[in-house]
Amino acid sequence: MRLAKFLASAGVASRRGAEQLIRTGRVTVGGARVTDPAATVSLDAGDRVALDGKPVTGSPTRVVYAVNKPPGVVSTARDPQGRHTVVSLVPGELRLYPVGRLDIDTTGLILLTNDGELAHRLTHPRFEVPKTYRATVAHPPVKDAALSALRGGVPLDDGVTAPARVRLLGPGTLELTIHEGRKRQVKRMCDHVGHPVRRLERVAFGPLRLGDLKSGAHRVLTAGELEALADATARASAGSEARRSETA
Ligand code: URA
């Protein structure tokens, strides 16, 4: 297993954070300093990993929280500007990592986990977990042409968006399901069709729904929900492999 992956799944840091720890020489394997983030460890062979001289043992119990992010809260684990972070909404000793990002003014479902490796996997483009947003937009009513454009893919400055599922819930309210996770994607898509977003809420992440979780509240995912999430990741990965080989 890659050393960075081992450290992330042991809850020591996010995958990127673990790579940085390795690069800066803080990690040893079997007593020898390792600075290559691509290094591997074989725990079966008895490799002992330490961070700053302290042994890092296997994974702690994995916990995943669903949080209803309020507006004005950032979705990074730490904020250099000292703003409220989504992680601070869940009190306790665990070091938690947000799964992906929501803009500061976007509300709704975000997952937090102590498993940095899981957080990495769930946001990796290869897994393309579908995310559903409810958007209140300017200049209603939204016409069929705009809906078709959103569904088919709109040209943004970082490329055309993949097909999206889009439903009109009211003259100025849309529900969009996208598989990509580009920055400000829903806002940019809606801007492109002439309907800037006024309010954005994420109502689903893969098979998980926001439901009636109150703003600022959190709950632990059940074993059944974790299983459903793992299934959705496996399905999304298989789907993206198939699409890749079709276009190869
Ligand atoms: N798309 C956006 O534009 N913003 C978000 O926060 C999430 C998706």
mmCIF file of C-alpha atoms and ligand atoms in Angstrom:
data_model
loop_
_atom_site.group_PDB
_atom_site.id
_atom_site.type_symbol
_atom_site.label_atom_id
_atom_site.label_comp_id
_atom_site.label_asym_id
_atom_site.label_seq_id
_atom_site.Cartn_x
_atom_site.Cartn_y
_atom_site.Cartn_z
ATOM 1 C CA MET A 1 0.000 0.000 0.000
ATOM 2 C CA ARG A 2 1.215 3.519 -0.722
ATOM 3 C CA LEU A 3 2.600 5.175 2.375
ATOM 4 C CA ALA A 4 0.454 8.319 1.912
ATOM 5 C CA LYS A 5 -2.654 6.171 1.588
ATOM 6 C CA PHE A 6 -1.755 4.280 4.767
ATOM 7 C CA LEU A 7 -1.271 7.531 6.719
ATOM 8 C CA ALA A 8 -4.532 8.999 5.384
ATOM 9 C CA SER A 9 -6.586 5.926 6.235
ATOM 10 C CA ALA A 10 -5.024 5.880 9.718
ATOM 11 C CA GLY A 11 -6.597 9.319 10.212
ATOM 12 C CA VAL A 12 -3.270 11.150 10.450
ATOM 13 C CA ALA A 13 -3.934 13.632 7.629
ATOM 14 C CA SER A 14 -5.740 14.034 4.331
ATOM 15 C CA ARG A 15 -4.090 12.256 1.390
ATOM 16 C CA ARG A 16 -2.455 15.507 0.240
ATOM 17 C CA GLY A 17 -1.492 16.359 3.829
ATOM 18 C CA ALA A 18 0.095 12.908 4.214
ATOM 19 C CA GLU A 19 2.155 13.414 1.047
ATOM 20 C CA GLN A 20 3.396 16.705 2.490
ATOM 21 C CA LEU A 21 4.326 15.043 5.810
ATOM 22 C CA ILE A 22 6.352 12.474 3.872
ATOM 23 C CA ARG A 23 8.051 15.073 1.667
ATOM 24 C CA THR A 24 9.125 17.110 4.696
ATOM 25 C CA GLY A 25 10.877 14.087 6.219
ATOM 26 C CA ARG A 26 8.584 13.534 9.202
ATOM 27 C CA VAL A 27 7.778 9.928 8.393
ATOM 28 C CA THR A 28 9.918 6.845 8.947
ATOM 29 C CA VAL A 29 9.332 3.256 7.862
ATOM 30 C CA GLY A 30 11.172 0.608 9.858
ATOM 31 C CA GLY A 31 13.230 3.424 11.414
ATOM 32 C CA ALA A 32 14.437 4.840 8.066
ATOM 33 C CA ARG A 33 13.273 8.281 6.909
ATOM 34 C CA VAL A 34 11.181 8.153 3.713
ATOM 35 C CA THR A 35 10.636 11.309 1.653
ATOM 36 C CA ASP A 36 9.098 9.833 -1.495
ATOM 37 C CA PRO A 37 5.296 10.193 -1.349
ATOM 38 C CA ALA A 38 5.028 7.298 -3.847
ATOM 39 C CA ALA A 39 6.836 4.913 -1.442
ATOM 40 C CA THR A 40 4.948 1.787 -0.456
ATOM 41 C CA VAL A 41 4.690 -0.069 2.825
ATOM 42 C CA SER A 42 3.987 -3.701 3.429
ATOM 43 C CA LEU A 43 2.301 -4.042 6.779
ATOM 44 C CA ASP A 44 2.168 -7.816 6.308
ATOM 45 C CA ALA A 45 5.949 -7.772 6.105
ATOM 46 C CA GLY A 46 6.016 -5.895 9.405
ATOM 47 C CA ASP A 47 6.981 -2.393 8.150
ATOM 48 C CA ARG A 48 6.574 -0.057 11.118
ATOM 49 C CA VAL A 49 5.498 3.470 10.254
ATOM 50 C CA ALA A 50 6.135 6.433 12.553
ATOM 51 C CA LEU A 51 5.327 10.132 12.354
ATOM 52 C CA ASP A 52 7.722 12.419 14.246
ATOM 53 C CA GLY A 53 8.986 9.257 15.944
ATOM 54 C CA LYS A 54 5.529 8.193 17.189
ATOM 55 C CA PRO A 55 4.206 4.880 15.823
ATOM 56 C CA VAL A 56 1.207 5.123 13.506
ATOM 57 C CA THR A 57 -0.967 2.088 13.965
ATOM 58 C CA GLY A 58 -3.852 0.826 11.771
ATOM 59 C CA SER A 59 -7.063 2.658 11.021
ATOM 60 C CA PRO A 60 -9.171 4.086 13.841
ATOM 61 C CA THR A 61 -12.870 3.281 13.679
ATOM 62 C CA ARG A 62 -14.197 5.050 10.652
ATOM 63 C CA VAL A 63 -16.931 7.555 11.251
ATOM 64 C CA VAL A 64 -18.781 9.579 8.628
ATOM 65 C CA TYR A 65 -21.075 12.466 9.524
ATOM 66 C CA ALA A 66 -23.734 14.124 7.405
ATOM 67 C CA VAL A 67 -23.841 17.855 8.147
ATOM 68 C CA ASN A 68 -26.310 20.472 6.956
ATOM 69 C CA LYS A 69 -23.949 23.331 6.186
ATOM 70 C CA PRO A 70 -25.363 26.764 6.971
ATOM 71 C CA PRO A 71 -24.447 29.812 4.843
ATOM 72 C CA GLY A 72 -21.325 31.741 5.890
ATOM 73 C CA VAL A 73 -19.400 28.613 6.937
ATOM 74 C CA VAL A 74 -16.367 27.468 4.939
ATOM 75 C CA SER A 75 -16.033 23.829 3.980
ATOM 76 C CA THR A 76 -12.272 23.506 4.452
ATOM 77 C CA ALA A 77 -10.900 21.830 7.596
ATOM 78 C CA ARG A 78 -9.041 25.015 8.583
ATOM 79 C CA ASP A 79 -9.423 28.613 7.481
ATOM 80 C CA PRO A 80 -6.442 31.002 7.513
ATOM 81 C CA GLN A 81 -8.899 33.926 7.761
ATOM 82 C CA GLY A 82 -10.412 32.464 10.928
ATOM 83 C CA ARG A 83 -13.922 32.019 9.533
ATOM 84 C CA HIS A 84 -16.231 29.318 10.895
ATOM 85 C CA THR A 85 -15.464 25.930 9.374
ATOM 86 C CA VAL A 86 -17.870 23.092 8.745
ATOM 87 C CA VAL A 87 -15.594 20.842 10.834
ATOM 88 C CA SER A 88 -16.278 22.974 13.933
ATOM 89 C CA LEU A 89 -19.982 22.083 13.651
ATOM 90 C CA VAL A 90 -19.142 18.591 14.947
ATOM 91 C CA PRO A 91 -17.674 18.831 18.441
ATOM 92 C CA GLY A 92 -15.214 16.181 19.631
ATOM 93 C CA GLU A 93 -11.633 15.049 19.461
ATOM 94 C CA LEU A 94 -11.687 13.435 16.024
ATOM 95 C CA ARG A 95 -9.691 15.016 13.231
ATOM 96 C CA LEU A 96 -12.294 15.350 10.482
ATOM 97 C CA TYR A 97 -11.963 15.973 6.757
ATOM 98 C CA PRO A 98 -14.729 17.463 4.583
ATOM 99 C CA VAL A 99 -15.647 15.358 1.544
ATOM 100 C CA GLY A 100 -15.356 17.921 -1.250
ATOM 101 C CA ARG A 101 -16.323 21.551 -1.032
ATOM 102 C CA LEU A 102 -19.370 23.773 -1.043
ATOM 103 C CA ASP A 103 -19.090 27.524 -1.642
ATOM 104 C CA ILE A 104 -19.368 29.662 1.477
ATOM 105 C CA ASP A 105 -22.911 30.749 0.561
ATOM 106 C CA THR A 106 -24.074 27.259 -0.523
ATOM 107 C CA THR A 107 -26.038 25.342 2.090
ATOM 108 C CA GLY A 108 -26.913 21.689 2.522
ATOM 109 C CA LEU A 109 -25.430 18.237 2.674
ATOM 110 C CA ILE A 110 -21.715 17.812 3.197
ATOM 111 C CA LEU A 111 -19.980 14.738 4.584
ATOM 112 C CA LEU A 112 -17.178 14.813 7.139
ATOM 113 C CA THR A 113 -15.040 11.809 7.965
ATOM 114 C CA ASN A 114 -11.983 10.917 10.037
ATOM 115 C CA ASP A 115 -10.852 8.679 7.157
ATOM 116 C CA GLY A 116 -8.731 10.928 4.934
ATOM 117 C CA GLU A 117 -8.473 8.154 2.358
ATOM 118 C CA LEU A 118 -12.256 7.838 2.064
ATOM 119 C CA ALA A 119 -12.590 11.634 1.724
ATOM 120 C CA HIS A 120 -10.046 11.510 -1.107
ATOM 121 C CA ARG A 121 -11.794 8.610 -2.855
ATOM 122 C CA LEU A 122 -15.258 10.160 -2.691
ATOM 123 C CA THR A 123 -14.076 13.359 -4.355
ATOM 124 C CA HIS A 124 -11.782 11.783 -6.944
ATOM 125 C CA PRO A 125 -13.123 12.557 -10.464
ATOM 126 C CA ARG A 126 -12.860 8.822 -11.315
ATOM 127 C CA PHE A 127 -15.703 8.040 -8.899
ATOM 128 C CA GLU A 128 -18.036 10.787 -10.135
ATOM 129 C CA VAL A 129 -20.529 10.385 -7.290
ATOM 130 C CA PRO A 130 -23.731 12.190 -8.407
ATOM 131 C CA LYS A 131 -24.578 15.292 -6.414
ATOM 132 C CA THR A 132 -28.003 16.920 -6.469
ATOM 133 C CA TYR A 133 -28.558 20.642 -5.957
ATOM 134 C CA ARG A 134 -31.650 22.777 -5.641
ATOM 135 C CA ALA A 135 -31.084 26.198 -7.195
ATOM 136 C CA THR A 136 -33.260 29.280 -6.983
ATOM 137 C CA VAL A 137 -32.366 31.359 -10.022
ATOM 138 C CA ALA A 138 -32.875 34.888 -11.324
ATOM 139 C CA HIS A 139 -35.023 35.877 -14.298
ATOM 140 C CA PRO A 140 -37.763 33.262 -14.135
ATOM 141 C CA PRO A 141 -39.348 31.521 -15.859
ATOM 142 C CA VAL A 142 -36.616 29.142 -17.003
ATOM 143 C CA LYS A 143 -37.496 28.169 -20.568
ATOM 144 C CA ASP A 144 -37.115 24.805 -22.299
ATOM 145 C CA ALA A 145 -34.104 26.018 -24.296
ATOM 146 C CA ALA A 146 -32.191 26.752 -21.083
ATOM 147 C CA LEU A 147 -33.172 23.378 -19.608
ATOM 148 C CA SER A 148 -32.031 21.552 -22.742
ATOM 149 C CA ALA A 149 -28.726 23.402 -22.712
ATOM 150 C CA LEU A 150 -28.123 22.528 -19.057
ATOM 151 C CA ARG A 151 -29.026 18.886 -19.708
ATOM 152 C CA GLY A 152 -26.866 18.524 -22.817
ATOM 153 C CA GLY A 153 -23.747 20.278 -21.508
ATOM 154 C CA VAL A 154 -22.742 23.921 -21.516
ATOM 155 C CA PRO A 155 -19.366 25.317 -22.583
ATOM 156 C CA LEU A 156 -17.533 26.730 -19.562
ATOM 157 C CA ASP A 157 -14.021 28.161 -19.583
ATOM 158 C CA ASP A 158 -12.697 24.795 -18.294
ATOM 159 C CA GLY A 159 -14.573 22.730 -20.902
ATOM 160 C CA VAL A 160 -18.071 21.559 -21.766
ATOM 161 C CA THR A 161 -20.003 20.123 -18.819
ATOM 162 C CA ALA A 162 -21.081 16.471 -18.888
ATOM 163 C CA PRO A 163 -24.783 15.732 -19.381
ATOM 164 C CA ALA A 164 -26.781 16.631 -16.259
ATOM 165 C CA ARG A 165 -30.191 15.639 -14.954
ATOM 166 C CA VAL A 166 -32.287 18.789 -14.642
ATOM 167 C CA ARG A 167 -35.860 19.167 -13.392
ATOM 168 C CA LEU A 168 -37.914 22.329 -13.175
ATOM 169 C CA LEU A 169 -39.513 22.450 -9.726
ATOM 170 C CA GLY A 170 -41.030 25.928 -10.117
ATOM 171 C CA PRO A 171 -40.681 28.864 -12.563
ATOM 172 C CA GLY A 172 -37.336 29.843 -10.972
ATOM 173 C CA THR A 173 -36.379 26.679 -9.092
ATOM 174 C CA LEU A 174 -34.256 23.930 -10.585
ATOM 175 C CA GLU A 175 -33.007 20.602 -9.358
ATOM 176 C CA LEU A 176 -29.735 19.621 -11.021
ATOM 177 C CA THR A 177 -27.801 16.381 -10.644
ATOM 178 C CA ILE A 178 -24.193 16.555 -11.791
ATOM 179 C CA HIS A 179 -21.398 13.996 -11.637
ATOM 180 C CA GLU A 180 -18.470 16.342 -11.936
ATOM 181 C CA GLY A 181 -17.120 18.470 -9.114
ATOM 182 C CA ARG A 182 -15.735 21.541 -10.802
ATOM 183 C CA LYS A 183 -15.408 24.808 -8.910
ATOM 184 C CA ARG A 184 -18.693 26.771 -8.727
ATOM 185 C CA GLN A 185 -20.019 24.460 -11.413
ATOM 186 C CA VAL A 186 -23.764 24.848 -10.877
ATOM 187 C CA LYS A 187 -23.483 28.632 -10.590
ATOM 188 C CA ARG A 188 -21.421 28.853 -13.756
ATOM 189 C CA MET A 189 -23.806 26.547 -15.648
ATOM 190 C CA CYS A 190 -26.821 28.615 -14.630
ATOM 191 C CA ASP A 191 -24.994 31.880 -15.407
ATOM 192 C CA HIS A 192 -24.275 30.553 -18.862
ATOM 193 C CA VAL A 193 -27.975 30.047 -19.637
ATOM 194 C CA GLY A 194 -28.892 33.515 -18.324
ATOM 195 C CA HIS A 195 -30.210 32.521 -14.891
ATOM 196 C CA PRO A 196 -27.698 33.458 -12.178
ATOM 197 C CA VAL A 197 -28.122 31.438 -8.996
ATOM 198 C CA ARG A 198 -29.593 33.345 -6.054
ATOM 199 C CA ARG A 199 -29.654 30.428 -3.613
ATOM 200 C CA LEU A 200 -28.044 27.004 -3.791
ATOM 201 C CA GLU A 201 -28.576 23.991 -1.573
ATOM 202 C CA ARG A 202 -27.140 20.481 -1.940
ATOM 203 C CA VAL A 203 -29.914 18.013 -1.221
ATOM 204 C CA ALA A 204 -28.194 14.710 -2.045
ATOM 205 C CA PHE A 205 -24.731 13.188 -2.260
ATOM 206 C CA GLY A 206 -24.882 9.838 -4.068
ATOM 207 C CA PRO A 207 -27.566 7.774 -2.328
ATOM 208 C CA LEU A 208 -27.617 10.046 0.750
ATOM 209 C CA ARG A 209 -30.309 12.672 1.195
ATOM 210 C CA LEU A 210 -30.236 15.826 3.283
ATOM 211 C CA GLY A 211 -33.739 14.984 4.503
ATOM 212 C CA ASP A 212 -34.919 16.955 7.516
ATOM 213 C CA LEU A 213 -31.494 17.552 9.061
ATOM 214 C CA LYS A 214 -31.666 21.097 10.506
ATOM 215 C CA SER A 215 -29.260 23.819 9.380
ATOM 216 C CA GLY A 216 -25.997 23.445 11.357
ATOM 217 C CA ALA A 217 -26.959 19.975 12.656
ATOM 218 C CA HIS A 218 -25.104 16.702 12.064
ATOM 219 C CA ARG A 219 -25.715 12.977 12.352
ATOM 220 C CA VAL A 220 -23.606 9.847 12.015
ATOM 221 C CA LEU A 221 -24.204 7.752 8.893
ATOM 222 C CA THR A 222 -25.562 4.298 9.594
ATOM 223 C CA ALA A 223 -23.783 1.109 8.507
ATOM 224 C CA GLY A 224 -26.453 0.721 5.797
ATOM 225 C CA GLU A 225 -25.784 4.229 4.478
ATOM 226 C CA LEU A 226 -22.020 3.577 4.422
ATOM 227 C CA GLU A 227 -22.640 0.437 2.410
ATOM 228 C CA ALA A 228 -24.893 2.310 -0.025
ATOM 229 C CA LEU A 229 -22.193 4.945 -0.428
ATOM 230 C CA ALA A 230 -19.532 2.293 -1.133
ATOM 231 C CA ASP A 231 -21.848 0.701 -3.732
ATOM 232 C CA ALA A 232 -22.483 4.065 -5.392
ATOM 233 C CA THR A 233 -18.738 4.728 -5.596
ATOM 234 C CA ALA A 234 -18.107 1.321 -7.148
ATOM 235 C CA ARG A 235 -20.956 1.840 -9.664
ATOM 236 C CA ALA A 236 -19.781 5.348 -10.563
ATOM 237 C CA SER A 237 -16.234 4.074 -11.031
ATOM 238 C CA ALA A 238 -17.396 1.220 -13.298
ATOM 239 C CA GLY A 239 -19.512 3.708 -15.308
ATOM 240 C CA SER A 240 -16.638 6.106 -15.795
ATOM 241 C CA GLU A 241 -14.296 3.239 -16.838
ATOM 242 C CA ALA A 242 -16.866 2.138 -19.426
ATOM 243 C CA ARG A 243 -17.243 5.697 -20.766
ATOM 244 C CA ARG A 244 -13.459 6.041 -20.955
ATOM 245 C CA SER A 245 -13.023 2.839 -22.915
ATOM 246 C CA GLU A 246 -15.897 3.828 -25.276
ATOM 247 C CA THR A 247 -14.094 7.069 -26.118
ATOM 248 C CA ALA A 248 -10.603 5.474 -26.281
HETATM 249 N N1 URA B 1 -21.774 24.270 -7.569
HETATM 250 C C1 URA B 1 -21.620 25.556 -7.180
HETATM 251 O O1 URA B 1 -21.692 26.457 -8.015
HETATM 252 N N2 URA B 1 -21.366 25.821 -5.898
HETATM 253 C C2 URA B 1 -21.310 24.866 -4.938
HETATM 254 O O2 URA B 1 -21.083 25.183 -3.765
HETATM 255 C C3 URA B 1 -21.482 23.535 -5.334
HETATM 256 C C4 URA B 1 -21.717 23.254 -6.649
#
